[in-house]
Amino acid sequence: MTRSHPSAAPASAATDPTSLHPSRQAAVEADACDPLASLREAFDLTAGLIYLDGNSLGVLPRATAGRIEQVVREEWGRGLITSWNAAGWMDLSRRIGDGIGRLIGAGPGEVRVADSTSVNLFKVLAAALAMVKAEAGPERRRIVSERSNFPTDLYIADTLARTAGFELVLVDSADALSAALDERLAVLMLTQVNYRTGALHDMAALTAAAHAAGGLAIWDLAHSAGALPVDLNGADADFAVGCGYKYLNGGPGAPAFVWAHARSLDRMDARDIRQPLAGWIGHAAPFRFTPDYQPARGMDRFQCGTPPVLSMAALECGVDTLSAAEPLGGMPALRRKSLALTEAFIAGVDARLSAHGVQVATPRAHDARGSQVSLTVPEGGYAIVQALIARGVIGDFRAGDPARGEPDLMRFGFTPLYLRQGDVWDAVDRLVHVMDSGEWRSERFQRQSAVT
Ligand SMILES: *Cc1c(COP(=O)(O)O)cnc(C)c1O
């Protein structure tokens, strides 16, 4: 691997200048030494297209279409209702949950796949608030989160706070976050990796701070599960939720996952606290059809209605693409590659795009970022992203709120399962071309679609 050319990165950059490959050839040679290179073969990738949006919708695994066809034609078509037992449909939530659990530091049986991230957050936050109310009394009334958290998390928390008699407190900085963890804290609710900037929280430290204040900690792993090693039990978190269609490659609208610490389940049992969406699949004995609700033991209580079997089958194929990395070093090895990719991208932007006013908005310290890099540009960036997509590099755009001092961002996600250093080189190269040529100014790149 030739990675010795330190020339072009500006001296001010904290990024290691040796991460800049001196040529496309050098980047491609680095890929030839990549011990994870074979994982790419599991994906149905479009030739020539560089996909840097796996943080929003993961790419299609090669196995998925065949597996869905098998579930439809054989399990549903021939097996019909007997497949609930014979094909293990009823075990899917737990089985896929165990695969996800290995990525996020959860033990066997501790994760269930169900519903959406928003719905799972509603369940665990409501349960956590009921626990605080029962154990701590009425003076702990605050749900603390960040104003920059993903909106659906804030909408769910705000609405629950209103109906359950709590108060949602939103902070704007790390200092304000620490200051908000006091004797009024009921629940600290954070997303580990920020969806806009890619900034990464220290889950163990913040969970410890929430506990020291007497509150609970709920983590949203939407941009961390499958993107970096997560250790929920090691961090001693209380509850967690996460997304199936981002780094887990489960397909559009894939079901989400939910985790609770064993201690949280014991506390719910001790006070007879339920998660609020008490559907029949979360009942202790669904097929006894009793008129009264009796929550299942363990994590099954977090299921609600009938599992979406076709979507679950697709999600299982997605999780398998990550399980395939286990013999090659698993999430720690994927994390090393992810950091090498984002490091090379940042170095390329510093060296070749800073003259165009393009700046890196993502923290540069390795322990402070996830697997995405967000860029700012004085012109905003929407049309630049569109022009880049026309050049075969898919990223996305998130408008900022000027009232909150938020810049517009161009987001680029780096999925280590299928991206290569050569792709990073080409992506920077094509962005340089879009900027040098000014082709993004063309009318056709200015039109906004419904999904950005
Ligand atoms: C993507 C994402 C979600 C998505 O929620 P859905 O219910 O699947 O639409 C929720 N929270 C965060 C932090 C996300 O990044």
Short mmCIF file of N, CA and C in Angstrom, two decimals, residues 104-256:
data_model
loop_
_atom_site.label_atom_id
_atom_site.label_comp_id
_atom_site.label_asym_id
_atom_site.label_seq_id
_atom_site.Cartn_x
_atom_site.Cartn_y
_atom_site.Cartn_z
N ILE A 104 -24.59 -4.86 18.45
CA ILE A 104 -24.82 -3.72 19.34
C ILE A 104 -24.59 -4.05 20.81
N GLY A 105 -23.91 -5.16 21.08
CA GLY A 105 -23.57 -5.48 22.47
C GLY A 105 -24.75 -5.93 23.29
N ALA A 106 -25.71 -6.62 22.66
CA ALA A 106 -26.87 -7.16 23.37
C ALA A 106 -26.76 -8.68 23.38
N GLY A 107 -27.23 -9.30 24.44
CA GLY A 107 -27.16 -10.76 24.55
C GLY A 107 -28.27 -11.43 23.77
N PRO A 108 -28.19 -12.78 23.62
CA PRO A 108 -29.26 -13.53 22.94
C PRO A 108 -30.60 -13.28 23.61
N GLY A 109 -31.62 -13.06 22.79
CA GLY A 109 -32.97 -12.86 23.32
C GLY A 109 -33.24 -11.44 23.80
N GLU A 110 -32.26 -10.55 23.71
CA GLU A 110 -32.46 -9.20 24.25
C GLU A 110 -32.99 -8.18 23.23
N VAL A 111 -33.05 -8.57 21.97
CA VAL A 111 -33.50 -7.63 20.93
C VAL A 111 -34.70 -8.23 20.20
N ARG A 112 -35.70 -7.42 19.92
CA ARG A 112 -36.80 -7.85 19.06
C ARG A 112 -36.90 -6.90 17.87
N VAL A 113 -37.28 -7.47 16.73
CA VAL A 113 -37.55 -6.68 15.54
C VAL A 113 -39.05 -6.46 15.47
N ALA A 114 -39.48 -5.22 15.32
CA ALA A 114 -40.91 -4.92 15.25
C ALA A 114 -41.12 -3.48 14.81
N ASP A 115 -42.23 -3.24 14.16
CA ASP A 115 -42.71 -1.87 13.93
C ASP A 115 -41.62 -0.95 13.36
N SER A 116 -41.76 0.35 13.56
CA SER A 116 -40.78 1.31 13.05
C SER A 116 -39.98 1.87 14.22
N THR A 117 -38.92 2.59 13.91
CA THR A 117 -38.12 3.22 14.96
C THR A 117 -38.99 4.16 15.79
N SER A 118 -39.81 4.96 15.10
CA SER A 118 -40.68 5.91 15.81
C SER A 118 -41.59 5.19 16.80
N VAL A 119 -42.21 4.10 16.35
CA VAL A 119 -43.15 3.37 17.20
C VAL A 119 -42.42 2.71 18.37
N ASN A 120 -41.24 2.14 18.10
CA ASN A 120 -40.49 1.51 19.19
C ASN A 120 -40.03 2.54 20.22
N LEU A 121 -39.68 3.73 19.73
CA LEU A 121 -39.28 4.78 20.67
C LEU A 121 -40.46 5.15 21.57
N PHE A 122 -41.64 5.22 20.96
CA PHE A 122 -42.85 5.51 21.75
C PHE A 122 -43.02 4.48 22.86
N LYS A 123 -42.84 3.20 22.52
CA LYS A 123 -43.04 2.13 23.51
C LYS A 123 -42.04 2.26 24.67
N VAL A 124 -40.75 2.39 24.33
CA VAL A 124 -39.75 2.37 25.42
C VAL A 124 -39.76 3.67 26.21
N LEU A 125 -40.02 4.78 25.54
CA LEU A 125 -40.05 6.04 26.29
C LEU A 125 -41.25 6.06 27.24
N ALA A 126 -42.40 5.57 26.76
CA ALA A 126 -43.57 5.52 27.64
C ALA A 126 -43.31 4.61 28.83
N ALA A 127 -42.68 3.45 28.59
CA ALA A 127 -42.38 2.52 29.69
C ALA A 127 -41.41 3.17 30.68
N ALA A 128 -40.40 3.87 30.13
CA ALA A 128 -39.40 4.51 31.00
C ALA A 128 -40.05 5.59 31.85
N LEU A 129 -40.94 6.39 31.24
CA LEU A 129 -41.60 7.46 32.00
C LEU A 129 -42.47 6.86 33.10
N ALA A 130 -43.15 5.76 32.79
CA ALA A 130 -43.99 5.12 33.81
C ALA A 130 -43.12 4.58 34.95
N MET A 131 -41.94 4.05 34.62
CA MET A 131 -41.03 3.56 35.65
C MET A 131 -40.59 4.69 36.56
N VAL A 132 -40.21 5.82 35.94
CA VAL A 132 -39.75 6.96 36.75
C VAL A 132 -40.89 7.44 37.65
N LYS A 133 -42.08 7.53 37.09
CA LYS A 133 -43.22 8.01 37.87
C LYS A 133 -43.46 7.11 39.08
N ALA A 134 -43.38 5.79 38.85
CA ALA A 134 -43.66 4.84 39.92
C ALA A 134 -42.55 4.79 40.96
N GLU A 135 -41.30 4.95 40.51
CA GLU A 135 -40.18 4.76 41.43
C GLU A 135 -39.73 6.05 42.09
N ALA A 136 -39.82 7.16 41.35
CA ALA A 136 -39.16 8.38 41.82
C ALA A 136 -40.12 9.47 42.24
N GLY A 137 -41.37 9.35 41.91
CA GLY A 137 -42.31 10.40 42.30
C GLY A 137 -42.34 11.54 41.31
N PRO A 138 -43.16 12.56 41.62
CA PRO A 138 -43.51 13.57 40.62
C PRO A 138 -42.45 14.65 40.37
N GLU A 139 -41.39 14.69 41.16
CA GLU A 139 -40.44 15.80 40.94
C GLU A 139 -39.51 15.57 39.75
N ARG A 140 -39.39 14.32 39.31
CA ARG A 140 -38.57 14.04 38.11
C ARG A 140 -39.46 14.13 36.89
N ARG A 141 -39.45 15.26 36.22
CA ARG A 141 -40.42 15.47 35.16
C ARG A 141 -39.80 15.74 33.81
N ARG A 142 -38.46 15.67 33.72
CA ARG A 142 -37.84 16.14 32.48
C ARG A 142 -37.35 15.00 31.57
N ILE A 143 -37.73 15.12 30.31
CA ILE A 143 -37.09 14.32 29.27
C ILE A 143 -36.07 15.26 28.64
N VAL A 144 -34.80 14.89 28.66
CA VAL A 144 -33.77 15.76 28.08
C VAL A 144 -33.29 15.17 26.77
N SER A 145 -33.25 16.02 25.74
CA SER A 145 -32.71 15.59 24.45
C SER A 145 -32.06 16.80 23.77
N GLU A 146 -31.61 16.60 22.53
CA GLU A 146 -30.96 17.68 21.79
C GLU A 146 -31.91 18.25 20.75
N ARG A 147 -31.84 19.56 20.56
CA ARG A 147 -32.64 20.19 19.52
C ARG A 147 -32.28 19.64 18.14
N SER A 148 -31.05 19.19 18.00
CA SER A 148 -30.59 18.68 16.70
C SER A 148 -30.89 17.19 16.51
N ASN A 149 -31.61 16.58 17.46
CA ASN A 149 -32.00 15.18 17.31
C ASN A 149 -32.92 15.03 16.11
N PHE A 150 -33.04 13.82 15.59
CA PHE A 150 -33.92 13.56 14.45
C PHE A 150 -35.36 13.95 14.83
N PRO A 151 -36.05 14.68 13.96
CA PRO A 151 -37.37 15.23 14.33
C PRO A 151 -38.36 14.20 14.85
N THR A 152 -38.44 13.01 14.25
CA THR A 152 -39.47 12.08 14.71
C THR A 152 -39.26 11.73 16.19
N ASP A 153 -38.00 11.63 16.63
CA ASP A 153 -37.73 11.34 18.05
C ASP A 153 -38.29 12.46 18.93
N LEU A 154 -38.12 13.70 18.46
CA LEU A 154 -38.59 14.84 19.25
C LEU A 154 -40.11 14.94 19.22
N TYR A 155 -40.72 14.62 18.08
CA TYR A 155 -42.19 14.65 18.02
C TYR A 155 -42.80 13.62 18.97
N ILE A 156 -42.23 12.41 18.94
CA ILE A 156 -42.73 11.35 19.83
C ILE A 156 -42.57 11.78 21.29
N ALA A 157 -41.39 12.32 21.62
CA ALA A 157 -41.12 12.69 23.02
C ALA A 157 -42.01 13.85 23.45
N ASP A 158 -42.20 14.82 22.57
CA ASP A 158 -43.01 15.99 22.92
C ASP A 158 -44.46 15.57 23.19
N THR A 159 -44.97 14.69 22.32
CA THR A 159 -46.37 14.27 22.46
C THR A 159 -46.55 13.41 23.71
N LEU A 160 -45.59 12.51 23.96
CA LEU A 160 -45.67 11.70 25.18
C LEU A 160 -45.55 12.58 26.42
N ALA A 161 -44.64 13.54 26.36
CA ALA A 161 -44.45 14.42 27.52
C ALA A 161 -45.77 15.12 27.86
N ARG A 162 -46.44 15.62 26.81
CA ARG A 162 -47.71 16.32 27.04
C ARG A 162 -48.76 15.40 27.67
N THR A 163 -48.88 14.18 27.14
CA THR A 163 -49.95 13.32 27.64
C THR A 163 -49.60 12.70 28.99
N ALA A 164 -48.30 12.52 29.27
CA ALA A 164 -47.93 11.84 30.53
C ALA A 164 -47.54 12.82 31.63
N GLY A 165 -47.62 14.12 31.36
CA GLY A 165 -47.31 15.09 32.39
C GLY A 165 -45.82 15.30 32.61
N PHE A 166 -45.04 15.19 31.55
CA PHE A 166 -43.60 15.47 31.63
C PHE A 166 -43.29 16.70 30.79
N GLU A 167 -42.02 17.08 30.83
CA GLU A 167 -41.58 18.28 30.10
C GLU A 167 -40.40 17.87 29.23
N LEU A 168 -40.43 18.24 27.94
CA LEU A 168 -39.31 17.96 27.05
C LEU A 168 -38.36 19.15 27.06
N VAL A 169 -37.12 18.90 27.47
CA VAL A 169 -36.11 19.96 27.55
C VAL A 169 -35.07 19.69 26.47
N LEU A 170 -34.91 20.65 25.55
CA LEU A 170 -33.96 20.47 24.44
C LEU A 170 -32.75 21.36 24.63
N VAL A 171 -31.56 20.77 24.47
CA VAL A 171 -30.33 21.53 24.66
C VAL A 171 -29.61 21.67 23.32
N ASP A 172 -28.69 22.66 23.28
CA ASP A 172 -28.00 22.98 22.03
C ASP A 172 -26.50 22.71 22.05
N SER A 173 -25.96 22.29 23.20
CA SER A 173 -24.51 22.09 23.25
C SER A 173 -24.18 21.00 24.26
N ALA A 174 -22.94 20.51 24.20
CA ALA A 174 -22.51 19.47 25.14
C ALA A 174 -22.54 19.98 26.57
N ASP A 175 -22.16 21.25 26.76
CA ASP A 175 -22.16 21.82 28.10
C ASP A 175 -23.58 21.89 28.66
N ALA A 176 -24.50 22.34 27.80
CA ALA A 176 -25.89 22.44 28.23
C ALA A 176 -26.46 21.06 28.54
N LEU A 177 -25.97 20.06 27.81
CA LEU A 177 -26.43 18.69 28.04
C LEU A 177 -26.00 18.23 29.44
N SER A 178 -24.72 18.40 29.76
CA SER A 178 -24.26 18.00 31.11
C SER A 178 -25.02 18.75 32.18
N ALA A 179 -25.23 20.06 31.95
CA ALA A 179 -25.90 20.89 32.96
C ALA A 179 -27.34 20.45 33.17
N ALA A 180 -27.95 19.84 32.13
CA ALA A 180 -29.37 19.46 32.24
C ALA A 180 -29.56 18.15 32.98
N LEU A 181 -28.46 17.46 33.27
CA LEU A 181 -28.60 16.15 33.95
C LEU A 181 -28.57 16.37 35.46
N ASP A 182 -29.71 16.78 36.00
CA ASP A 182 -29.78 17.07 37.43
C ASP A 182 -30.93 16.29 38.08
N GLU A 183 -31.32 16.69 39.28
CA GLU A 183 -32.30 15.93 40.05
C GLU A 183 -33.70 15.96 39.43
N ARG A 184 -33.87 16.76 38.38
CA ARG A 184 -35.18 16.78 37.70
C ARG A 184 -35.23 15.81 36.52
N LEU A 185 -34.10 15.16 36.22
CA LEU A 185 -34.04 14.29 35.04
C LEU A 185 -34.88 13.02 35.23
N ALA A 186 -35.78 12.79 34.29
CA ALA A 186 -36.48 11.50 34.24
C ALA A 186 -35.76 10.61 33.23
N VAL A 187 -35.64 11.07 31.99
CA VAL A 187 -35.04 10.26 30.92
C VAL A 187 -34.14 11.13 30.04
N LEU A 188 -32.93 10.65 29.82
CA LEU A 188 -32.05 11.23 28.81
C LEU A 188 -32.28 10.43 27.53
N MET A 189 -32.73 11.10 26.47
CA MET A 189 -33.07 10.42 25.21
C MET A 189 -32.23 10.99 24.09
N LEU A 190 -31.27 10.21 23.62
CA LEU A 190 -30.33 10.72 22.61
C LEU A 190 -30.21 9.75 21.44
N THR A 191 -29.83 10.31 20.29
CA THR A 191 -29.41 9.50 19.16
C THR A 191 -27.89 9.48 19.18
N GLN A 192 -27.30 8.28 19.09
CA GLN A 192 -25.86 8.17 19.31
C GLN A 192 -25.06 8.91 18.24
N VAL A 193 -25.47 8.77 16.97
CA VAL A 193 -24.78 9.48 15.89
C VAL A 193 -25.78 10.46 15.26
N ASN A 194 -25.43 11.73 15.25
CA ASN A 194 -26.33 12.77 14.75
C ASN A 194 -26.58 12.60 13.24
N TYR A 195 -27.85 12.64 12.85
CA TYR A 195 -28.19 12.36 11.45
C TYR A 195 -27.69 13.44 10.50
N ARG A 196 -27.51 14.65 11.00
CA ARG A 196 -27.04 15.73 10.11
C ARG A 196 -25.52 15.78 10.04
N THR A 197 -24.87 15.88 11.20
CA THR A 197 -23.43 16.11 11.20
C THR A 197 -22.59 14.85 11.28
N GLY A 198 -23.20 13.73 11.70
CA GLY A 198 -22.41 12.51 11.90
C GLY A 198 -21.64 12.52 13.21
N ALA A 199 -21.88 13.50 14.08
CA ALA A 199 -21.19 13.57 15.37
C ALA A 199 -21.62 12.40 16.26
N LEU A 200 -20.64 11.81 16.96
CA LEU A 200 -20.86 10.61 17.76
C LEU A 200 -20.78 10.93 19.25
N HIS A 201 -21.81 10.51 20.00
CA HIS A 201 -21.80 10.69 21.46
C HIS A 201 -21.04 9.56 22.14
N ASP A 202 -20.52 9.83 23.33
CA ASP A 202 -19.93 8.81 24.19
C ASP A 202 -21.08 8.19 25.00
N MET A 203 -21.57 7.05 24.53
CA MET A 203 -22.76 6.45 25.13
C MET A 203 -22.54 6.06 26.59
N ALA A 204 -21.38 5.47 26.89
CA ALA A 204 -21.13 5.00 28.27
C ALA A 204 -21.06 6.19 29.23
N ALA A 205 -20.35 7.24 28.82
CA ALA A 205 -20.18 8.39 29.72
C ALA A 205 -21.51 9.10 29.96
N LEU A 206 -22.30 9.30 28.90
CA LEU A 206 -23.56 10.02 29.07
C LEU A 206 -24.59 9.18 29.83
N THR A 207 -24.56 7.87 29.59
CA THR A 207 -25.45 7.00 30.36
C THR A 207 -25.09 7.06 31.84
N ALA A 208 -23.79 7.01 32.14
CA ALA A 208 -23.35 7.09 33.54
C ALA A 208 -23.77 8.42 34.16
N ALA A 209 -23.68 9.50 33.37
CA ALA A 209 -24.08 10.81 33.89
C ALA A 209 -25.58 10.86 34.16
N ALA A 210 -26.37 10.25 33.26
CA ALA A 210 -27.82 10.22 33.47
C ALA A 210 -28.16 9.41 34.73
N HIS A 211 -27.48 8.28 34.90
CA HIS A 211 -27.73 7.45 36.09
C HIS A 211 -27.30 8.17 37.37
N ALA A 212 -26.15 8.86 37.29
CA ALA A 212 -25.67 9.59 38.48
C ALA A 212 -26.68 10.65 38.89
N ALA A 213 -27.40 11.20 37.89
CA ALA A 213 -28.44 12.20 38.20
C ALA A 213 -29.73 11.54 38.65
N GLY A 214 -29.79 10.21 38.61
CA GLY A 214 -30.99 9.51 39.05
C GLY A 214 -31.99 9.22 37.94
N GLY A 215 -31.59 9.43 36.68
CA GLY A 215 -32.52 9.22 35.56
C GLY A 215 -32.16 7.98 34.75
N LEU A 216 -32.92 7.78 33.67
CA LEU A 216 -32.72 6.65 32.77
C LEU A 216 -32.13 7.16 31.45
N ALA A 217 -31.52 6.24 30.68
CA ALA A 217 -30.95 6.61 29.38
C ALA A 217 -31.52 5.74 28.27
N ILE A 218 -32.09 6.41 27.25
CA ILE A 218 -32.62 5.72 26.07
C ILE A 218 -31.79 6.17 24.86
N TRP A 219 -31.31 5.20 24.08
CA TRP A 219 -30.47 5.51 22.92
C TRP A 219 -31.13 5.09 21.63
N ASP A 220 -31.09 5.98 20.64
CA ASP A 220 -31.51 5.67 19.28
C ASP A 220 -30.25 5.35 18.48
N LEU A 221 -30.20 4.13 17.94
CA LEU A 221 -29.00 3.66 17.23
C LEU A 221 -29.18 3.70 15.71
N ALA A 222 -30.11 4.56 15.23
CA ALA A 222 -30.44 4.58 13.80
C ALA A 222 -29.19 4.71 12.92
N HIS A 223 -28.24 5.55 13.33
CA HIS A 223 -27.04 5.77 12.50
C HIS A 223 -25.81 5.11 13.09
N SER A 224 -26.00 4.20 14.05
CA SER A 224 -24.84 3.50 14.59
C SER A 224 -24.91 1.98 14.45
N ALA A 225 -26.08 1.37 14.50
CA ALA A 225 -26.16 -0.09 14.35
C ALA A 225 -25.68 -0.48 12.96
N GLY A 226 -24.64 -1.31 12.91
CA GLY A 226 -24.07 -1.72 11.62
C GLY A 226 -23.06 -0.74 11.06
N ALA A 227 -22.90 0.42 11.72
CA ALA A 227 -21.95 1.43 11.24
C ALA A 227 -20.69 1.47 12.09
N LEU A 228 -20.84 1.15 13.38
CA LEU A 228 -19.69 1.15 14.28
C LEU A 228 -20.00 0.21 15.44
N PRO A 229 -18.97 -0.24 16.17
CA PRO A 229 -19.25 -1.14 17.30
C PRO A 229 -20.06 -0.40 18.37
N VAL A 230 -21.11 -1.04 18.85
CA VAL A 230 -21.94 -0.47 19.92
C VAL A 230 -21.97 -1.51 21.04
N ASP A 231 -21.91 -1.06 22.28
CA ASP A 231 -21.95 -1.99 23.41
C ASP A 231 -22.99 -1.54 24.42
N LEU A 232 -24.26 -1.93 24.16
CA LEU A 232 -25.36 -1.46 25.01
C LEU A 232 -25.21 -1.94 26.45
N ASN A 233 -24.90 -3.23 26.64
CA ASN A 233 -24.74 -3.73 28.02
C ASN A 233 -23.51 -3.14 28.67
N GLY A 234 -22.43 -3.01 27.90
CA GLY A 234 -21.21 -2.42 28.43
C GLY A 234 -21.43 -0.98 28.87
N ALA A 235 -22.27 -0.26 28.13
CA ALA A 235 -22.56 1.14 28.47
C ALA A 235 -23.62 1.24 29.56
N ASP A 236 -24.26 0.11 29.89
CA ASP A 236 -25.28 0.05 30.93
C ASP A 236 -26.51 0.90 30.61
N ALA A 237 -26.82 1.00 29.31
CA ALA A 237 -28.01 1.76 28.89
C ALA A 237 -29.27 1.09 29.42
N ASP A 238 -30.39 1.81 29.41
CA ASP A 238 -31.65 1.26 29.91
C ASP A 238 -32.54 0.72 28.81
N PHE A 239 -32.64 1.47 27.70
CA PHE A 239 -33.42 1.03 26.55
C PHE A 239 -32.72 1.52 25.28
N ALA A 240 -33.01 0.86 24.15
CA ALA A 240 -32.49 1.35 22.87
C ALA A 240 -33.43 0.94 21.75
N VAL A 241 -33.42 1.73 20.69
CA VAL A 241 -34.16 1.41 19.47
C VAL A 241 -33.24 1.68 18.28
N GLY A 242 -33.62 1.19 17.11
CA GLY A 242 -32.80 1.48 15.94
C GLY A 242 -33.50 1.07 14.66
N CYS A 243 -32.88 1.41 13.57
CA CYS A 243 -33.50 1.39 12.25
C CYS A 243 -33.00 0.20 11.42
N GLY A 244 -33.89 -0.42 10.64
CA GLY A 244 -33.51 -1.59 9.83
C GLY A 244 -33.08 -1.28 8.42
N TYR A 245 -33.40 -0.08 7.91
CA TYR A 245 -33.16 0.18 6.48
C TYR A 245 -31.93 1.02 6.19
N LYS A 246 -31.20 1.43 7.23
CA LYS A 246 -29.99 2.22 7.00
C LYS A 246 -28.79 1.28 6.89
N TYR A 247 -27.90 1.28 7.88
CA TYR A 247 -26.70 0.44 7.77
C TYR A 247 -26.99 -1.06 7.87
N LEU A 248 -28.23 -1.44 8.23
CA LEU A 248 -28.56 -2.86 8.29
C LEU A 248 -29.06 -3.40 6.95
N ASN A 249 -29.23 -2.53 5.97
CA ASN A 249 -29.54 -2.96 4.59
C ASN A 249 -30.83 -3.78 4.46
N GLY A 250 -31.83 -3.45 5.28
CA GLY A 250 -33.06 -4.24 5.31
C GLY A 250 -34.09 -3.88 4.25
N GLY A 251 -33.84 -2.81 3.47
CA GLY A 251 -34.79 -2.44 2.43
C GLY A 251 -35.71 -1.32 2.88
N PRO A 252 -36.31 -0.62 1.89
CA PRO A 252 -37.14 0.56 2.21
C PRO A 252 -38.25 0.24 3.21
N GLY A 253 -38.31 0.98 4.29
CA GLY A 253 -39.34 0.76 5.30
C GLY A 253 -39.16 -0.50 6.11
N ALA A 254 -37.95 -1.07 6.13
CA ALA A 254 -37.70 -2.30 6.90
C ALA A 254 -38.13 -2.10 8.35
N PRO A 255 -38.59 -3.18 9.01
CA PRO A 255 -38.93 -3.05 10.42
C PRO A 255 -37.72 -2.65 11.25
N ALA A 256 -37.99 -2.10 12.43
CA ALA A 256 -36.95 -1.57 13.31
C ALA A 256 -36.70 -2.54 14.45
#
